Amino acid sequence: MDAAPYDQEDIERGRLLFAGPVTFVMGAVSLETLPDADRPEIAFAGRSNVGKSSLVNALTGRKTLARTSNTPGRTQELNFFEMGDTMEAPTYLVDLPGYGYAKIERKKVHAWTRLVKDYLRGRPNLRRIMLLIDSRHGLKDNDREIMTMLDEAAVNYQLVLTKLDKLKVAEREKMLKKTQADAIKFVACHPTVLATSSEKGWGLSEVRTEIASLTKF
């Protein structure tokens, strides 16, 4: 799979951003409790069982920064982490609640949509949502619903395939190409799809580099 065209300076900037301190700031449950929009902000979103917490932990080199649960869809807060005190400005990494857990799908999707719409309102510092997609399944209907919502809100987002190691070698390129073909149909979706494995460490440098490129005011 072709890598995005990052130079060594870009890659090092990404490494430094995620190698620095990462501190949990707060869990927000409403628009009123959001922190001040005074620094670049990158959010992670995805289905409840997509491996979001594992990816956040792998990117930051921490085992328990983002909480993992045996009950997908349990957390319904926007978890804010401060990172990158060596950069031009500190950055917020935001872990959004998962959506689409089958047993409580309608309730959770409604709650997620309401909370995220509140979050999107008045966040000029939100640079991008990294929308995680399980590579074993590809885009599902509720992923497309969220992408349509983000398109309508004119929020920049980028697809990140997770659990790539669970696919056979021949299936990986096929899934990446299929996801890229789907991505270009959505107006606010970044055309480059990133492919990762938290377990194997695949694609982490590319995600770090992409995020670091967004953190300058």
mmCIF file of C-alpha atoms in Angstrom:
data_model
loop_
_atom_site.group_PDB
_atom_site.id
_atom_site.type_symbol
_atom_site.label_atom_id
_atom_site.label_comp_id
_atom_site.label_asym_id
_atom_site.label_seq_id
_atom_site.Cartn_x
_atom_site.Cartn_y
_atom_site.Cartn_z
ATOM 1 C CA MET A 1 0.000 0.000 0.000
ATOM 2 C CA ASP A 2 1.337 3.391 -0.941
ATOM 3 C CA ALA A 3 2.265 5.689 1.924
ATOM 4 C CA ALA A 4 1.210 9.316 2.037
ATOM 5 C CA PRO A 5 3.958 11.694 0.779
ATOM 6 C CA TYR A 6 5.365 12.851 4.121
ATOM 7 C CA ASP A 7 8.909 14.141 4.390
ATOM 8 C CA GLN A 8 11.222 13.406 7.311
ATOM 9 C CA GLU A 9 10.492 16.756 8.967
ATOM 10 C CA ASP A 10 6.751 15.990 8.922
ATOM 11 C CA ILE A 11 7.329 12.524 10.364
ATOM 12 C CA GLU A 12 9.565 13.828 13.142
ATOM 13 C CA ARG A 13 7.024 16.489 14.055
ATOM 14 C CA GLY A 14 4.385 13.797 14.404
ATOM 15 C CA ARG A 15 6.666 11.659 16.525
ATOM 16 C CA LEU A 16 7.489 14.547 18.865
ATOM 17 C CA LEU A 17 3.852 15.550 19.239
ATOM 18 C CA PHE A 18 2.846 12.104 20.457
ATOM 19 C CA ALA A 19 6.060 11.433 22.395
ATOM 20 C CA GLY A 20 5.449 14.386 24.714
ATOM 21 C CA PRO A 21 3.182 14.545 27.753
ATOM 22 C CA VAL A 22 -0.435 13.487 27.238
ATOM 23 C CA THR A 23 -2.749 14.451 30.074
ATOM 24 C CA PHE A 24 -6.424 13.738 30.626
ATOM 25 C CA VAL A 25 -8.188 17.087 31.053
ATOM 26 C CA MET A 26 -11.885 16.352 31.411
ATOM 27 C CA GLY A 27 -14.901 14.407 30.257
ATOM 28 C CA ALA A 28 -17.582 16.685 28.815
ATOM 29 C CA VAL A 29 -21.233 15.664 28.609
ATOM 30 C CA SER A 30 -22.752 18.862 27.189
ATOM 31 C CA LEU A 31 -21.959 21.995 25.212
ATOM 32 C CA GLU A 32 -21.780 23.983 28.435
ATOM 33 C CA THR A 33 -18.981 21.847 29.847
ATOM 34 C CA LEU A 34 -16.661 21.958 26.827
ATOM 35 C CA PRO A 35 -13.243 23.541 27.467
ATOM 36 C CA ASP A 36 -12.320 26.831 25.815
ATOM 37 C CA ALA A 37 -11.671 26.573 22.073
ATOM 38 C CA ASP A 38 -8.189 28.035 22.455
ATOM 39 C CA ARG A 39 -5.994 25.413 20.722
ATOM 40 C CA PRO A 40 -6.058 23.025 17.764
ATOM 41 C CA GLU A 41 -8.345 20.063 18.332
ATOM 42 C CA ILE A 42 -8.387 16.614 16.695
ATOM 43 C CA ALA A 43 -11.211 14.187 17.472
ATOM 44 C CA PHE A 44 -11.450 10.402 17.141
ATOM 45 C CA ALA A 45 -14.804 8.809 16.342
ATOM 46 C CA GLY A 46 -16.055 5.386 15.307
ATOM 47 C CA ARG A 47 -18.305 2.452 16.016
ATOM 48 C CA SER A 48 -18.253 1.192 19.580
ATOM 49 C CA ASN A 49 -16.183 -1.897 18.745
ATOM 50 C CA VAL A 50 -13.882 -0.358 16.132
ATOM 51 C CA GLY A 51 -10.760 -0.341 18.323
ATOM 52 C CA LYS A 52 -10.694 3.397 18.992
ATOM 53 C CA SER A 53 -9.297 3.209 22.508
ATOM 54 C CA SER A 54 -6.618 0.749 21.384
ATOM 55 C CA LEU A 55 -5.550 3.094 18.580
ATOM 56 C CA VAL A 56 -5.412 6.160 20.850
ATOM 57 C CA ASN A 57 -3.329 4.193 23.359
ATOM 58 C CA ALA A 58 -1.004 2.913 20.624
ATOM 59 C CA LEU A 59 -0.517 6.368 19.104
ATOM 60 C CA THR A 60 0.427 7.868 22.459
ATOM 61 C CA GLY A 61 2.476 4.905 23.631
ATOM 62 C CA ARG A 62 0.270 4.463 26.699
ATOM 63 C CA LYS A 63 -1.529 1.285 27.659
ATOM 64 C CA THR A 64 -4.411 2.811 29.605
ATOM 65 C CA LEU A 65 -4.762 6.432 28.448
ATOM 66 C CA ALA A 66 -8.073 5.776 26.696
ATOM 67 C CA ARG A 67 -10.291 3.389 28.593
ATOM 68 C CA THR A 68 -11.219 0.125 26.925
ATOM 69 C CA SER A 69 -14.322 -1.751 27.988
ATOM 70 C CA ASN A 70 -15.858 -5.183 27.621
ATOM 71 C CA THR A 71 -19.164 -3.378 27.119
ATOM 72 C CA PRO A 72 -18.934 -1.436 23.835
ATOM 73 C CA GLY A 73 -20.856 1.832 23.802
ATOM 74 C CA ARG A 74 -20.675 2.361 27.570
ATOM 75 C CA THR A 75 -18.834 5.691 27.594
ATOM 76 C CA GLN A 76 -20.976 8.677 26.594
ATOM 77 C CA GLU A 77 -18.583 11.539 27.282
ATOM 78 C CA LEU A 78 -16.254 13.621 25.135
ATOM 79 C CA ASN A 79 -12.874 12.862 26.704
ATOM 80 C CA PHE A 80 -10.329 15.650 26.260
ATOM 81 C CA PHE A 81 -6.562 15.040 26.435
ATOM 82 C CA GLU A 82 -3.915 17.763 26.264
ATOM 83 C CA MET A 83 -0.754 16.943 24.346
ATOM 84 C CA GLY A 84 2.237 18.561 22.686
ATOM 85 C CA ASP A 85 3.596 21.149 25.106
ATOM 86 C CA THR A 86 6.781 21.377 22.995
ATOM 87 C CA MET A 87 4.843 22.592 19.946
ATOM 88 C CA GLU A 88 3.805 26.105 18.950
ATOM 89 C CA ALA A 89 0.564 25.515 20.869
ATOM 90 C CA PRO A 90 -0.784 22.672 22.993
ATOM 91 C CA THR A 91 -3.279 20.439 21.228
ATOM 92 C CA TYR A 92 -6.477 18.721 22.345
ATOM 93 C CA LEU A 93 -7.046 15.120 21.356
ATOM 94 C CA VAL A 94 -10.741 14.323 21.817
ATOM 95 C CA ASP A 95 -12.066 10.777 22.224
ATOM 96 C CA LEU A 96 -15.723 10.806 21.122
ATOM 97 C CA PRO A 97 -18.264 8.231 22.355
ATOM 98 C CA GLY A 98 -18.689 5.180 20.171
ATOM 99 C CA TYR A 99 -21.828 4.672 18.128
ATOM 100 C CA GLY A 100 -23.724 1.790 16.557
ATOM 101 C CA TYR A 101 -23.491 -0.932 19.196
ATOM 102 C CA ALA A 102 -26.140 -3.356 17.937
ATOM 103 C CA LYS A 103 -27.920 -4.188 21.208
ATOM 104 C CA ILE A 104 -28.695 -0.526 21.932
ATOM 105 C CA GLU A 105 -28.061 0.945 18.509
ATOM 106 C CA ARG A 106 -31.025 3.304 18.148
ATOM 107 C CA LYS A 107 -30.643 4.791 21.613
ATOM 108 C CA LYS A 108 -26.874 5.155 21.385
ATOM 109 C CA VAL A 109 -26.827 6.589 17.865
ATOM 110 C CA HIS A 110 -29.410 9.189 18.899
ATOM 111 C CA ALA A 111 -27.425 10.132 22.004
ATOM 112 C CA TRP A 112 -24.141 10.199 20.073
ATOM 113 C CA THR A 113 -25.627 12.359 17.324
ATOM 114 C CA ARG A 114 -27.094 14.857 19.773
ATOM 115 C CA LEU A 115 -23.887 15.123 21.797
ATOM 116 C CA VAL A 116 -21.630 15.404 18.752
ATOM 117 C CA LYS A 117 -23.858 18.012 17.095
ATOM 118 C CA ASP A 118 -23.548 20.061 20.288
ATOM 119 C CA TYR A 119 -19.797 19.557 20.174
ATOM 120 C CA LEU A 120 -19.505 20.632 16.541
ATOM 121 C CA ARG A 121 -21.436 23.821 17.227
ATOM 122 C CA GLY A 122 -19.017 26.705 17.702
ATOM 123 C CA ARG A 123 -15.742 24.732 17.621
ATOM 124 C CA PRO A 124 -13.652 26.754 15.140
ATOM 125 C CA ASN A 125 -10.522 25.066 16.522
ATOM 126 C CA LEU A 126 -11.663 21.573 15.464
ATOM 127 C CA ARG A 127 -9.239 20.709 12.683
ATOM 128 C CA ARG A 128 -10.393 17.211 11.774
ATOM 129 C CA ILE A 129 -12.311 14.163 12.932
ATOM 130 C CA MET A 130 -10.473 10.904 12.440
ATOM 131 C CA LEU A 131 -13.326 8.499 11.668
ATOM 132 C CA LEU A 132 -12.281 4.921 12.396
ATOM 133 C CA ILE A 133 -13.565 2.047 10.271
ATOM 134 C CA ASP A 134 -13.073 -1.642 11.100
ATOM 135 C CA SER A 135 -11.177 -3.057 8.114
ATOM 136 C CA ARG A 136 -12.838 -6.447 8.586
ATOM 137 C CA HIS A 137 -16.230 -4.976 7.764
ATOM 138 C CA GLY A 138 -15.644 -1.740 5.829
ATOM 139 C CA LEU A 139 -18.185 1.081 5.855
ATOM 140 C CA LYS A 140 -21.518 0.202 7.432
ATOM 141 C CA ASP A 141 -24.804 2.064 7.160
ATOM 142 C CA ASN A 142 -24.343 3.929 10.430
ATOM 143 C CA ASP A 143 -20.833 4.981 9.365
ATOM 144 C CA ARG A 144 -22.357 6.471 6.226
ATOM 145 C CA GLU A 145 -25.014 8.215 8.322
ATOM 146 C CA ILE A 146 -22.301 9.851 10.426
ATOM 147 C CA MET A 147 -20.350 10.817 7.299
ATOM 148 C CA THR A 148 -23.473 12.427 5.845
ATOM 149 C CA MET A 149 -23.997 14.322 9.097
ATOM 150 C CA LEU A 150 -20.382 15.548 9.015
ATOM 151 C CA ASP A 151 -20.771 16.563 5.362
ATOM 152 C CA GLU A 152 -23.860 18.591 6.246
ATOM 153 C CA ALA A 153 -22.019 20.231 9.133
ATOM 154 C CA ALA A 154 -19.033 20.965 6.842
ATOM 155 C CA VAL A 155 -16.658 19.253 9.274
ATOM 156 C CA ASN A 156 -13.376 18.002 7.851
ATOM 157 C CA TYR A 157 -12.903 14.289 8.545
ATOM 158 C CA GLN A 158 -10.636 11.450 7.475
ATOM 159 C CA LEU A 159 -11.206 7.693 7.410
ATOM 160 C CA VAL A 160 -8.784 5.466 9.327
ATOM 161 C CA LEU A 161 -8.989 1.702 8.827
ATOM 162 C CA THR A 162 -8.309 -0.282 12.015
ATOM 163 C CA LYS A 163 -7.395 -3.920 12.746
ATOM 164 C CA LEU A 164 -5.649 -4.331 9.394
ATOM 165 C CA ASP A 165 -3.701 -7.305 10.772
ATOM 166 C CA LYS A 166 -6.959 -9.263 10.967
ATOM 167 C CA LEU A 167 -7.159 -9.336 7.158
ATOM 168 C CA LYS A 168 -5.226 -11.626 4.868
ATOM 169 C CA VAL A 169 -2.503 -9.891 2.852
ATOM 170 C CA ALA A 170 -4.491 -10.042 -0.393
ATOM 171 C CA GLU A 171 -7.537 -8.507 1.296
ATOM 172 C CA ARG A 172 -5.765 -5.446 2.696
ATOM 173 C CA GLU A 173 -5.171 -3.601 -0.576
ATOM 174 C CA LYS A 174 -8.661 -4.492 -1.770
ATOM 175 C CA MET A 175 -10.260 -3.024 1.371
ATOM 176 C CA LEU A 176 -8.127 0.117 1.187
ATOM 177 C CA LYS A 177 -9.053 0.763 -2.445
ATOM 178 C CA LYS A 178 -12.734 0.135 -1.777
ATOM 179 C CA THR A 179 -12.732 2.527 1.190
ATOM 180 C CA GLN A 180 -10.908 5.202 -0.818
ATOM 181 C CA ALA A 181 -13.500 4.867 -3.589
ATOM 182 C CA ASP A 182 -16.252 5.384 -1.026
ATOM 183 C CA ALA A 183 -14.473 8.309 0.645
ATOM 184 C CA ILE A 184 -14.388 10.472 -2.472
ATOM 185 C CA LYS A 185 -18.194 10.351 -2.665
ATOM 186 C CA PHE A 186 -18.432 12.457 0.502
ATOM 187 C CA VAL A 187 -17.641 16.149 0.138
ATOM 188 C CA ALA A 188 -16.060 16.793 3.543
ATOM 189 C CA CYS A 189 -14.081 13.545 3.661
ATOM 190 C CA HIS A 190 -10.318 13.729 3.168
ATOM 191 C CA PRO A 191 -9.403 11.682 0.069
ATOM 192 C CA THR A 192 -6.506 9.843 1.744
ATOM 193 C CA VAL A 193 -7.542 6.810 3.785
ATOM 194 C CA LEU A 194 -5.093 5.751 6.502
ATOM 195 C CA ALA A 195 -4.687 2.051 7.341
ATOM 196 C CA THR A 196 -3.591 0.886 10.792
ATOM 197 C CA SER A 197 -3.094 -1.981 13.190
ATOM 198 C CA SER A 198 -2.762 -1.038 16.853
ATOM 199 C CA GLU A 199 -1.508 -4.536 17.667
ATOM 200 C CA LYS A 200 1.233 -4.560 15.025
ATOM 201 C CA GLY A 201 1.974 -0.822 15.040
ATOM 202 C CA TRP A 202 1.166 -0.464 11.349
ATOM 203 C CA GLY A 203 0.289 3.003 10.085
ATOM 204 C CA LEU A 204 0.786 4.765 13.420
ATOM 205 C CA SER A 205 3.518 7.049 12.088
ATOM 206 C CA GLU A 206 1.251 8.169 9.232
ATOM 207 C CA VAL A 207 -1.611 8.981 11.618
ATOM 208 C CA ARG A 208 0.709 10.897 13.959
ATOM 209 C CA THR A 209 2.185 12.823 11.037
ATOM 210 C CA GLU A 210 -1.213 13.671 9.590
ATOM 211 C CA ILE A 211 -2.439 14.963 12.935
ATOM 212 C CA ALA A 212 0.713 16.982 13.583
ATOM 213 C CA SER A 213 0.239 18.725 10.239
ATOM 214 C CA LEU A 214 -3.082 20.074 11.544
ATOM 215 C CA THR A 215 -1.912 21.478 14.856
ATOM 216 C CA LYS A 216 -0.553 24.852 13.781
ATOM 217 C CA PHE A 217 -2.777 27.888 14.265
#
